[in-house]
PDB file of C-alpha atoms in Angstrom:
ATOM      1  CA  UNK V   1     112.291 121.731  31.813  1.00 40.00           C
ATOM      2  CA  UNK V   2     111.246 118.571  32.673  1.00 37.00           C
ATOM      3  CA  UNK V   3     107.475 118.164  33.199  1.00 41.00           C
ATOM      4  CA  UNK V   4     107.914 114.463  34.540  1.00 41.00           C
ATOM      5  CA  UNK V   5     109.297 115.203  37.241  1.00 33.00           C
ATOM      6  CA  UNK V   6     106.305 117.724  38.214  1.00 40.00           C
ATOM      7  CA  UNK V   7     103.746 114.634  37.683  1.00 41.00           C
ATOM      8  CA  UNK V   8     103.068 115.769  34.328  1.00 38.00           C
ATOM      9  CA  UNK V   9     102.853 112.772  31.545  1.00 40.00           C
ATOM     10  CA  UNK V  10     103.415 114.350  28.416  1.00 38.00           C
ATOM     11  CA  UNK V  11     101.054 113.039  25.417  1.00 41.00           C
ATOM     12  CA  UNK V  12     101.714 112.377  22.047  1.00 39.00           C
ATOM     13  CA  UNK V  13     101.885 116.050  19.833  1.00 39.00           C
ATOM     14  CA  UNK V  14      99.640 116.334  16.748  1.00 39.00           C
ATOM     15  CA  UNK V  15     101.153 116.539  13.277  1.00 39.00           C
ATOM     16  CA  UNK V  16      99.199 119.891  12.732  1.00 44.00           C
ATOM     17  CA  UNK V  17     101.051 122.295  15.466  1.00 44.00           C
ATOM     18  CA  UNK V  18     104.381 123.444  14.006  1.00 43.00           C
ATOM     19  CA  UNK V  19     107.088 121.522  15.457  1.00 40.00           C
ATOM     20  CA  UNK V  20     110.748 122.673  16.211  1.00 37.00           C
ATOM     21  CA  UNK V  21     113.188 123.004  13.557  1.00 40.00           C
ATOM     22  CA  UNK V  22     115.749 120.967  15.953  1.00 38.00           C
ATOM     23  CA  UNK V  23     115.556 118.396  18.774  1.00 39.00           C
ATOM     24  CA  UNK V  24     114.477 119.909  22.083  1.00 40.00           C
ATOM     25  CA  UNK V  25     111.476 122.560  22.576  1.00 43.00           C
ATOM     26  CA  UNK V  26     110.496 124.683  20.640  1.00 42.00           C
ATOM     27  CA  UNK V  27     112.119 127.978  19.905  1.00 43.00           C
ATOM     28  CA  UNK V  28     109.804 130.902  21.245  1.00 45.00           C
ATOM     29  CA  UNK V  29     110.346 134.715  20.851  1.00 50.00           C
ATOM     30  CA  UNK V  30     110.154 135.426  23.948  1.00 54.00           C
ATOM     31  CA  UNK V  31     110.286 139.138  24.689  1.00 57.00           C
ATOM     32  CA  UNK V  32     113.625 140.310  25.349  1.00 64.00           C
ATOM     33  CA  UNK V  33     113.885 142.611  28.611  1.00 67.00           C
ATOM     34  CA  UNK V  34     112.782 145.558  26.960  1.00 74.00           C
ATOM     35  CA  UNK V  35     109.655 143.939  25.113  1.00 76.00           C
ATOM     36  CA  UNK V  36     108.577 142.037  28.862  1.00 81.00           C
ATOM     37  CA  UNK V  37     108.743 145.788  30.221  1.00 88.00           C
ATOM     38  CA  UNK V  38     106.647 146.902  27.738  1.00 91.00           C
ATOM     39  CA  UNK V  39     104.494 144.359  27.210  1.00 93.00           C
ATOM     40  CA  UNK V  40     103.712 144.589  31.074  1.00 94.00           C
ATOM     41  CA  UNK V  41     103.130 148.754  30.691  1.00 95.00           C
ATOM     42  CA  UNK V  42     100.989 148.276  28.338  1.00 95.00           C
ATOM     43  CA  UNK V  43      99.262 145.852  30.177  1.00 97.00           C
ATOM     44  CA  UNK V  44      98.439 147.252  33.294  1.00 97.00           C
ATOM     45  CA  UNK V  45      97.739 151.002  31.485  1.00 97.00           C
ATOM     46  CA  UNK V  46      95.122 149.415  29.410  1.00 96.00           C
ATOM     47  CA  UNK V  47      93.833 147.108  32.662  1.00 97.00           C
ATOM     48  CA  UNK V  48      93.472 149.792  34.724  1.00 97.00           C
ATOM     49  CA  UNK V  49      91.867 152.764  32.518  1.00 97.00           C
ATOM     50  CA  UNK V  50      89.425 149.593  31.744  1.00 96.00           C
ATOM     51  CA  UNK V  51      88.699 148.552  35.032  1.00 97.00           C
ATOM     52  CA  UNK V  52      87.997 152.565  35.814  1.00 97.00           C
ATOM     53  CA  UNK V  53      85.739 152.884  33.017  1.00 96.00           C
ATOM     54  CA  UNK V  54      84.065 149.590  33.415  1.00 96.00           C
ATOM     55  CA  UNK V  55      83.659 149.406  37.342  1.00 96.00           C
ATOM     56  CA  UNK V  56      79.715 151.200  36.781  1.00 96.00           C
ATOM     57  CA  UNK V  57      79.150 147.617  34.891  1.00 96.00           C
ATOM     58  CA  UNK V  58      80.717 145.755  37.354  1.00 96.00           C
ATOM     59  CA  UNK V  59      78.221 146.745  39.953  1.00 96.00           C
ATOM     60  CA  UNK V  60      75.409 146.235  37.209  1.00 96.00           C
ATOM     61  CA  UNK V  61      76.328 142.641  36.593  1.00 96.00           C
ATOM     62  CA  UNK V  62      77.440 141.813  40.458  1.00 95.00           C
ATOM     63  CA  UNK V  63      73.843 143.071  41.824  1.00 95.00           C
ATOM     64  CA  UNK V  64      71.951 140.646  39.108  1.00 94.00           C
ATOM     65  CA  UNK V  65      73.776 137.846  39.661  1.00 94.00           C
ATOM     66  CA  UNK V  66      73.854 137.749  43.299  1.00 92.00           C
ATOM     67  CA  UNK V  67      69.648 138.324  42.694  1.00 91.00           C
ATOM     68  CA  UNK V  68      69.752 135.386  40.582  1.00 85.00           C
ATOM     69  CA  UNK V  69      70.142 132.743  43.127  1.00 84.00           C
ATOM     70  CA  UNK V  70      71.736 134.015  46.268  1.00 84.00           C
ATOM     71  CA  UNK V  71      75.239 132.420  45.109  1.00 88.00           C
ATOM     72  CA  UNK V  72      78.590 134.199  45.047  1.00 92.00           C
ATOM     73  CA  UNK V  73      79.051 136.732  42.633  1.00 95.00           C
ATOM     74  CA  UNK V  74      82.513 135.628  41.186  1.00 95.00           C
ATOM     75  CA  UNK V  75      84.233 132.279  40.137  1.00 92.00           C
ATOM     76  CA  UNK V  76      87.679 131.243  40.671  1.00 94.00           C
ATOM     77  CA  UNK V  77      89.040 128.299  38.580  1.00 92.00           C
ATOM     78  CA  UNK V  78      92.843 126.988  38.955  1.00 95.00           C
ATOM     79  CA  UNK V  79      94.326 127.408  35.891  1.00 96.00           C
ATOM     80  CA  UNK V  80      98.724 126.896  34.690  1.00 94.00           C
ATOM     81  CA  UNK V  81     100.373 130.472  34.191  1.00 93.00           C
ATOM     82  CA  UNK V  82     103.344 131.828  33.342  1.00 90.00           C
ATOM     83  CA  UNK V  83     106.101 128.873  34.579  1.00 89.00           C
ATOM     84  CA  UNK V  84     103.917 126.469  35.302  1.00 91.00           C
ATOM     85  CA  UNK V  85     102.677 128.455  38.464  1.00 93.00           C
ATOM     86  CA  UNK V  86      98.834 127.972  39.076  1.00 95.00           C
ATOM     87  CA  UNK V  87      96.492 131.147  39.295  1.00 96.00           C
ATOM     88  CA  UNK V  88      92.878 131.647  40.418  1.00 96.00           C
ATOM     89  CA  UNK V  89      91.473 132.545  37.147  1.00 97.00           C
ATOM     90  CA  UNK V  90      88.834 135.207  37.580  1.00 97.00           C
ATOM     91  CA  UNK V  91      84.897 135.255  36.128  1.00 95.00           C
ATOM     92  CA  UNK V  92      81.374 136.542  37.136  1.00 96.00           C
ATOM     93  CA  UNK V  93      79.972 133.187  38.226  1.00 94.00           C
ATOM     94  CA  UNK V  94      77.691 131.577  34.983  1.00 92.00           C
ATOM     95  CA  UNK V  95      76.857 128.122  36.164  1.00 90.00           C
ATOM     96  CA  UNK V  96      74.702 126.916  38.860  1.00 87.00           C
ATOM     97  CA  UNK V  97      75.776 126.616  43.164  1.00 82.00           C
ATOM     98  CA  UNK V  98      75.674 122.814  42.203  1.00 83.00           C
ATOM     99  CA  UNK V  99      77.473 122.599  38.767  1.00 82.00           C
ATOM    100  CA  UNK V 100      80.474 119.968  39.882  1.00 82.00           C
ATOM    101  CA  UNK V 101      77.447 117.561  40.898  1.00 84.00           C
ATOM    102  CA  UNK V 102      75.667 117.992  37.806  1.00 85.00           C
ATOM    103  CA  UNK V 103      78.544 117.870  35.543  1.00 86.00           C
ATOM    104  CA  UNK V 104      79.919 114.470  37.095  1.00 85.00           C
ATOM    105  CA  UNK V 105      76.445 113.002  36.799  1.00 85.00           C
ATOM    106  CA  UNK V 106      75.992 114.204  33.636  1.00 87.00           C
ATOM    107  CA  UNK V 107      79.174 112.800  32.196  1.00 88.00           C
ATOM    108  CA  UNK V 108      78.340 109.129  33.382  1.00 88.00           C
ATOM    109  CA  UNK V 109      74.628 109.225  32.391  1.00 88.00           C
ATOM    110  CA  UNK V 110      74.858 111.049  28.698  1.00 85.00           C
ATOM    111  CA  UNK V 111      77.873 109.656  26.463  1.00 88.00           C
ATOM    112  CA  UNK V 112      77.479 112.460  23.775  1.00 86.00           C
ATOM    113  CA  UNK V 113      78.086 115.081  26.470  1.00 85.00           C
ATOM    114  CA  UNK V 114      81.106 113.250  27.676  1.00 86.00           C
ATOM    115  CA  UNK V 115      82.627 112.720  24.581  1.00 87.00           C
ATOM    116  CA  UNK V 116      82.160 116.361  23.618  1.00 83.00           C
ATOM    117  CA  UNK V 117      83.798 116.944  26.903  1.00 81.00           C
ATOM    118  CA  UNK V 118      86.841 115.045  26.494  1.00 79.00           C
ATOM    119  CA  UNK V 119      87.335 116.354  23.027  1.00 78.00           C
ATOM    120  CA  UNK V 120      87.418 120.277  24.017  1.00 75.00           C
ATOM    121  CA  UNK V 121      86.539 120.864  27.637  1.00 76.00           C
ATOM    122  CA  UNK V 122      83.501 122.618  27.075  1.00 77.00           C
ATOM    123  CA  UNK V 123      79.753 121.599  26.493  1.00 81.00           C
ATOM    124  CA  UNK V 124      78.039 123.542  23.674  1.00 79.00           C
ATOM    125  CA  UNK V 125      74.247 123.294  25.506  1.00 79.00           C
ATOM    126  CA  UNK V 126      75.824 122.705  28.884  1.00 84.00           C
ATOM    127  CA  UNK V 127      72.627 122.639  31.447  1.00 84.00           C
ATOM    128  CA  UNK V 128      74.649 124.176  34.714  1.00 87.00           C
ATOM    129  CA  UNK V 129      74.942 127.460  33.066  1.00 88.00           C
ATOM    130  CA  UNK V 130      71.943 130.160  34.570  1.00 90.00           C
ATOM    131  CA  UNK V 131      70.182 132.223  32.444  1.00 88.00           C
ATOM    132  CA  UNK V 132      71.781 135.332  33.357  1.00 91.00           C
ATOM    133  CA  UNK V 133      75.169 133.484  32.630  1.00 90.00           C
ATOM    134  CA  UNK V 134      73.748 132.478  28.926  1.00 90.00           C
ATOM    135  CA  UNK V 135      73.736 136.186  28.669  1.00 90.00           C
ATOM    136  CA  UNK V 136      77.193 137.246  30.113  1.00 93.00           C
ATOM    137  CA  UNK V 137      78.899 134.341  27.974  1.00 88.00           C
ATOM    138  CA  UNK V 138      77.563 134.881  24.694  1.00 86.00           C
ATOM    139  CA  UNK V 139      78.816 138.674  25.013  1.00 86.00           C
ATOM    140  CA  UNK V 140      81.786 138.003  27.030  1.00 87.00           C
ATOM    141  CA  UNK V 141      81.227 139.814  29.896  1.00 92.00           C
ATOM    142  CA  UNK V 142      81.598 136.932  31.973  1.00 93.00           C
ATOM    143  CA  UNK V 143      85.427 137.163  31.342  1.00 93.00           C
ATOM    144  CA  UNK V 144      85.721 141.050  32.629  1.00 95.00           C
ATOM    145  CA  UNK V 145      87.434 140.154  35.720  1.00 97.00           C
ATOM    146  CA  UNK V 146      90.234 138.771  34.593  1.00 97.00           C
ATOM    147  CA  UNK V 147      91.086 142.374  33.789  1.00 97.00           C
ATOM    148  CA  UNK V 148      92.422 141.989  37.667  1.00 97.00           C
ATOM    149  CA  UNK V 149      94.075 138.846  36.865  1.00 97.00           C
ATOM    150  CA  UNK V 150      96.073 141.197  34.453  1.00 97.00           C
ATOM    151  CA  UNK V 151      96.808 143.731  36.985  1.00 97.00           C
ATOM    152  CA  UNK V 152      97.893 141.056  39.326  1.00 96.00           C
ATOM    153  CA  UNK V 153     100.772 139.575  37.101  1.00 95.00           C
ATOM    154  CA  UNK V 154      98.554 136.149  36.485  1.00 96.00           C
ATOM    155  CA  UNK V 155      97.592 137.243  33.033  1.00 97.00           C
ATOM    156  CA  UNK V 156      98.568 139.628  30.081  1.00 96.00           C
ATOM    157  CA  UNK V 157      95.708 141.381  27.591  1.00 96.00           C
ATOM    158  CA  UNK V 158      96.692 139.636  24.816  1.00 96.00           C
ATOM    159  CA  UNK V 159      98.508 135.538  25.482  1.00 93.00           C
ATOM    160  CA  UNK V 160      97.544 132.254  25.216  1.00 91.00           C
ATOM    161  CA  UNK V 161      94.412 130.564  26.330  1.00 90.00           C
ATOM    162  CA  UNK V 162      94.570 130.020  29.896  1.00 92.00           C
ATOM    163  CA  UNK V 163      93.844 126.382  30.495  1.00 91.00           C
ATOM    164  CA  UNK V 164      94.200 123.924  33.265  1.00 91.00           C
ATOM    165  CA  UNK V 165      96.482 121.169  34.880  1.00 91.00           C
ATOM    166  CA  UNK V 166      94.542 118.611  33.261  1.00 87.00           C
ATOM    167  CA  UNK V 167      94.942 119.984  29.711  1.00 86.00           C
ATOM    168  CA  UNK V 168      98.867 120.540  29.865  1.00 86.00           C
ATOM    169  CA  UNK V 169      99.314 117.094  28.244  1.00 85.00           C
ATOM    170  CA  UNK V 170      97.268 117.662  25.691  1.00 81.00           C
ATOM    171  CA  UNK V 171      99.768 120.212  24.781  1.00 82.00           C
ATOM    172  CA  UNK V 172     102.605 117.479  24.315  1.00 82.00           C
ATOM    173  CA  UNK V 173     106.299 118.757  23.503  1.00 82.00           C
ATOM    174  CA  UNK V 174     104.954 121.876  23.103  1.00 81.00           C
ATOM    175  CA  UNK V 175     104.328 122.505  27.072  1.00 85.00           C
ATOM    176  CA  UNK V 176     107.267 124.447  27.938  1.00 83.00           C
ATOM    177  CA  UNK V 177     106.054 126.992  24.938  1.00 79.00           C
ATOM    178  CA  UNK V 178     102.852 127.778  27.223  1.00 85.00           C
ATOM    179  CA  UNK V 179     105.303 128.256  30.138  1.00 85.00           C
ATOM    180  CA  UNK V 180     107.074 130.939  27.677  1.00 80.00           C
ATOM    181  CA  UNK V 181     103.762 133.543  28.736  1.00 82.00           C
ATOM    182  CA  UNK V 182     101.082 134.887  30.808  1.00 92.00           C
ATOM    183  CA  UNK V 183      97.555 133.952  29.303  1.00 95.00           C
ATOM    184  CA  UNK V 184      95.867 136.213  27.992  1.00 95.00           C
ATOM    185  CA  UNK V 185      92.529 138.002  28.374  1.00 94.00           C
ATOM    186  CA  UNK V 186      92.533 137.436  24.692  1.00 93.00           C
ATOM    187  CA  UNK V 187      94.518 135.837  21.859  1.00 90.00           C
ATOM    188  CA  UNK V 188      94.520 133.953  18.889  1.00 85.00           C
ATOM    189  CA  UNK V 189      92.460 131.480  20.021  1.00 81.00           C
ATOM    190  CA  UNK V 190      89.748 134.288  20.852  1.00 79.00           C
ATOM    191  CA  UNK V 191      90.042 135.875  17.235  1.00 80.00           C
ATOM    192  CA  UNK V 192      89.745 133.002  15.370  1.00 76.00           C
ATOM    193  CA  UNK V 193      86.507 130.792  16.155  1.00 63.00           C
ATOM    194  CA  UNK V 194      86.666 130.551  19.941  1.00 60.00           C
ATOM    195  CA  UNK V 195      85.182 127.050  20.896  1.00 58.00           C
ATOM    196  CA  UNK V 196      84.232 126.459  17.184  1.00 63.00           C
ATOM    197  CA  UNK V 197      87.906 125.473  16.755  1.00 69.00           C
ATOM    198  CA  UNK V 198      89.364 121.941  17.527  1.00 76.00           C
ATOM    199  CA  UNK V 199      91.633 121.692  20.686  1.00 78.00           C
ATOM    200  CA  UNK V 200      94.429 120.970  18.365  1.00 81.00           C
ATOM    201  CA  UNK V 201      93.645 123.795  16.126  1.00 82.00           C
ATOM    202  CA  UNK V 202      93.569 125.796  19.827  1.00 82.00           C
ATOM    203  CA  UNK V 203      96.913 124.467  20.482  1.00 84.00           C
ATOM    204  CA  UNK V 204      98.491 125.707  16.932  1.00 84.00           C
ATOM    205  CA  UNK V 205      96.950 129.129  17.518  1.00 86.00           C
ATOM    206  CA  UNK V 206      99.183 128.945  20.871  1.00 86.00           C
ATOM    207  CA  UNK V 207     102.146 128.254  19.757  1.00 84.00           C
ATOM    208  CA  UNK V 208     102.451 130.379  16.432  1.00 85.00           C
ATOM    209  CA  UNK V 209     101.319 133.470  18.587  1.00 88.00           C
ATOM    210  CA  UNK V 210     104.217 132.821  21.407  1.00 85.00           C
ATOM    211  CA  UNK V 211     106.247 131.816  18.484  1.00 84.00           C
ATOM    212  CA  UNK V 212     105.798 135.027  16.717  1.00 86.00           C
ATOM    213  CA  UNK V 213     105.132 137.729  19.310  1.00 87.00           C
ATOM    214  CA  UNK V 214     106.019 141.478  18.983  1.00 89.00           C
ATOM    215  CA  UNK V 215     103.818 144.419  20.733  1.00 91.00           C
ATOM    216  CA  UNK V 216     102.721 145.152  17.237  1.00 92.00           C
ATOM    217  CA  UNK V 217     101.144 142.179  17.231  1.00 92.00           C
ATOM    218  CA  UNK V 218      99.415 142.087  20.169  1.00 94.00           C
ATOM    219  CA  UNK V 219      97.645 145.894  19.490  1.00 94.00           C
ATOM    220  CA  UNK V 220      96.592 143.857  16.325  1.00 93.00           C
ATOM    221  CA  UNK V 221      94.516 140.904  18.307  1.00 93.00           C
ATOM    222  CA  UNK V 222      93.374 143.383  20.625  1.00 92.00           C
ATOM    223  CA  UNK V 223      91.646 144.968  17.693  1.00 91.00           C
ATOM    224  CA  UNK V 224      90.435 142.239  16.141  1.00 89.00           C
ATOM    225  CA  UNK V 225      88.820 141.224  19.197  1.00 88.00           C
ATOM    226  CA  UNK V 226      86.368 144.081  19.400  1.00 83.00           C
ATOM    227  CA  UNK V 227      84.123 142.895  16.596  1.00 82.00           C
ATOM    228  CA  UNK V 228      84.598 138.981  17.547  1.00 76.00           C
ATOM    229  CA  UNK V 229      83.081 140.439  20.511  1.00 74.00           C
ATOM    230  CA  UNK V 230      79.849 141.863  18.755  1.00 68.00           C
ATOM    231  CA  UNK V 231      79.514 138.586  16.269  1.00 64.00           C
ATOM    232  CA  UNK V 232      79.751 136.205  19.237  1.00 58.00           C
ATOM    233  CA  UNK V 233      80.945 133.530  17.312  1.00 56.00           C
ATOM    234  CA  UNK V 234      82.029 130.731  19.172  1.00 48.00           C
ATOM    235  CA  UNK V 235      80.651 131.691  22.432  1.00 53.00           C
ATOM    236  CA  UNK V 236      79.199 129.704  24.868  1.00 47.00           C
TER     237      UNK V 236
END
């Protein structure tokens, strides 16, 4: 596929994601029609019973932060699924009515912030999250509705890390192995340092995971992600 012609300039790879063994993209084991079946049982089985079990929580976390300031309860953010099609990604809201203001003024008044910014899209000590969302990111619960996303088709359980328009290039020649799957609720990425890990490091996790899936596999990240979960390293 040719991301040109969608308006997408495709940057320069880093020497540290595994590159194709021939010219052209990269080879991806992409489930054959039996895997995407089950893959996508397995999927919305597991979404479901959680979203069942969970829903108690749901109400729990809804009621406190529409008590915190009066703002919406939930957070929709654009992100690139499955073929390049865009999705509302879902989250309890963490940030502030006002964070788009006080990130752009942020990012032309404080140069470490906007350096840390460009390097990984996320602010360690970022000052538009609340202090109820300090809470729900550090143990994750912030990401619980995307367990809809899954049900919905946007996302799978287990995937690649979700990620926006803007960050496609980062992902040079290796865009079209993105394309290859839903993003997941969870991943490599999510089992192996979180934001403590480089972008590029982010990237390799990606592509070695698409490169290499089986259902086996992904019952394997899904356990691993339990006690990332309780450790919280990387969160914020």
């Amino acid at each position: 596929m040719t991301w040109d012609a969608q308006g997408i300039e495709v940057g320069e790879s880093w020497s540290g994601v595994q590159k194709p063994e021939q010219g052209g993209d990269l080879h991806v084991a992409r489930p054959h029609a039996i895997g995407r079946w089950s893959k996508r049982t397995v999927d919305l089985l597991i979404a479901i019973a959680a979203l069942a079990l969970l829903s108690p929580l749901f109400l729990i976390v809804a009621i406190i932060v529409k008590l915190g300031d009066k703002g919406p309860v939930f957070y929709s953010h654009t992100r690139i699924g499955f073929g390049g099609a865009a999705f509302g990604c879902l989250k309890f809201r963490t940030m502030k009515t006002d964070a788009s203001d006080q990130l752009a003024h942020l990012l032309q008044t404080d140069r470490a912030a906007r350096t840390e910014w460009e390097a990984t899209r996320k602010l360690k000590n970022d000052p538009r999250v609340t202090a109820v969302g300090e809470i729900l990111r550090k143990s994750s619960i912030d990401e619980l509705p995307q367990l809809l996303n899954v049900v919905r088709g946007d996302m799978s359980l287990v995937g690649p890390r979700p990620i926006t328009l803007e960050e496609l290039p980062r992902y040079g020649e290796h865009i079209s192995a993105y394309m290859e799957g839903r993003p997941g609720l969870t991943g490599h990425w999510q089992t192996s340092g979180r934001n403590d890990v480089s972008y590029q490091h982010r990237v390799s996790l990606d592509v070695h995971y698409l490169d290499n899936w089986s259902l086996s596999r992904d019952f394997l990240i899904m356990a691993k992600t339990i006690p990332v979960l309780f450790l919280r390293r990387g969160s914020y």
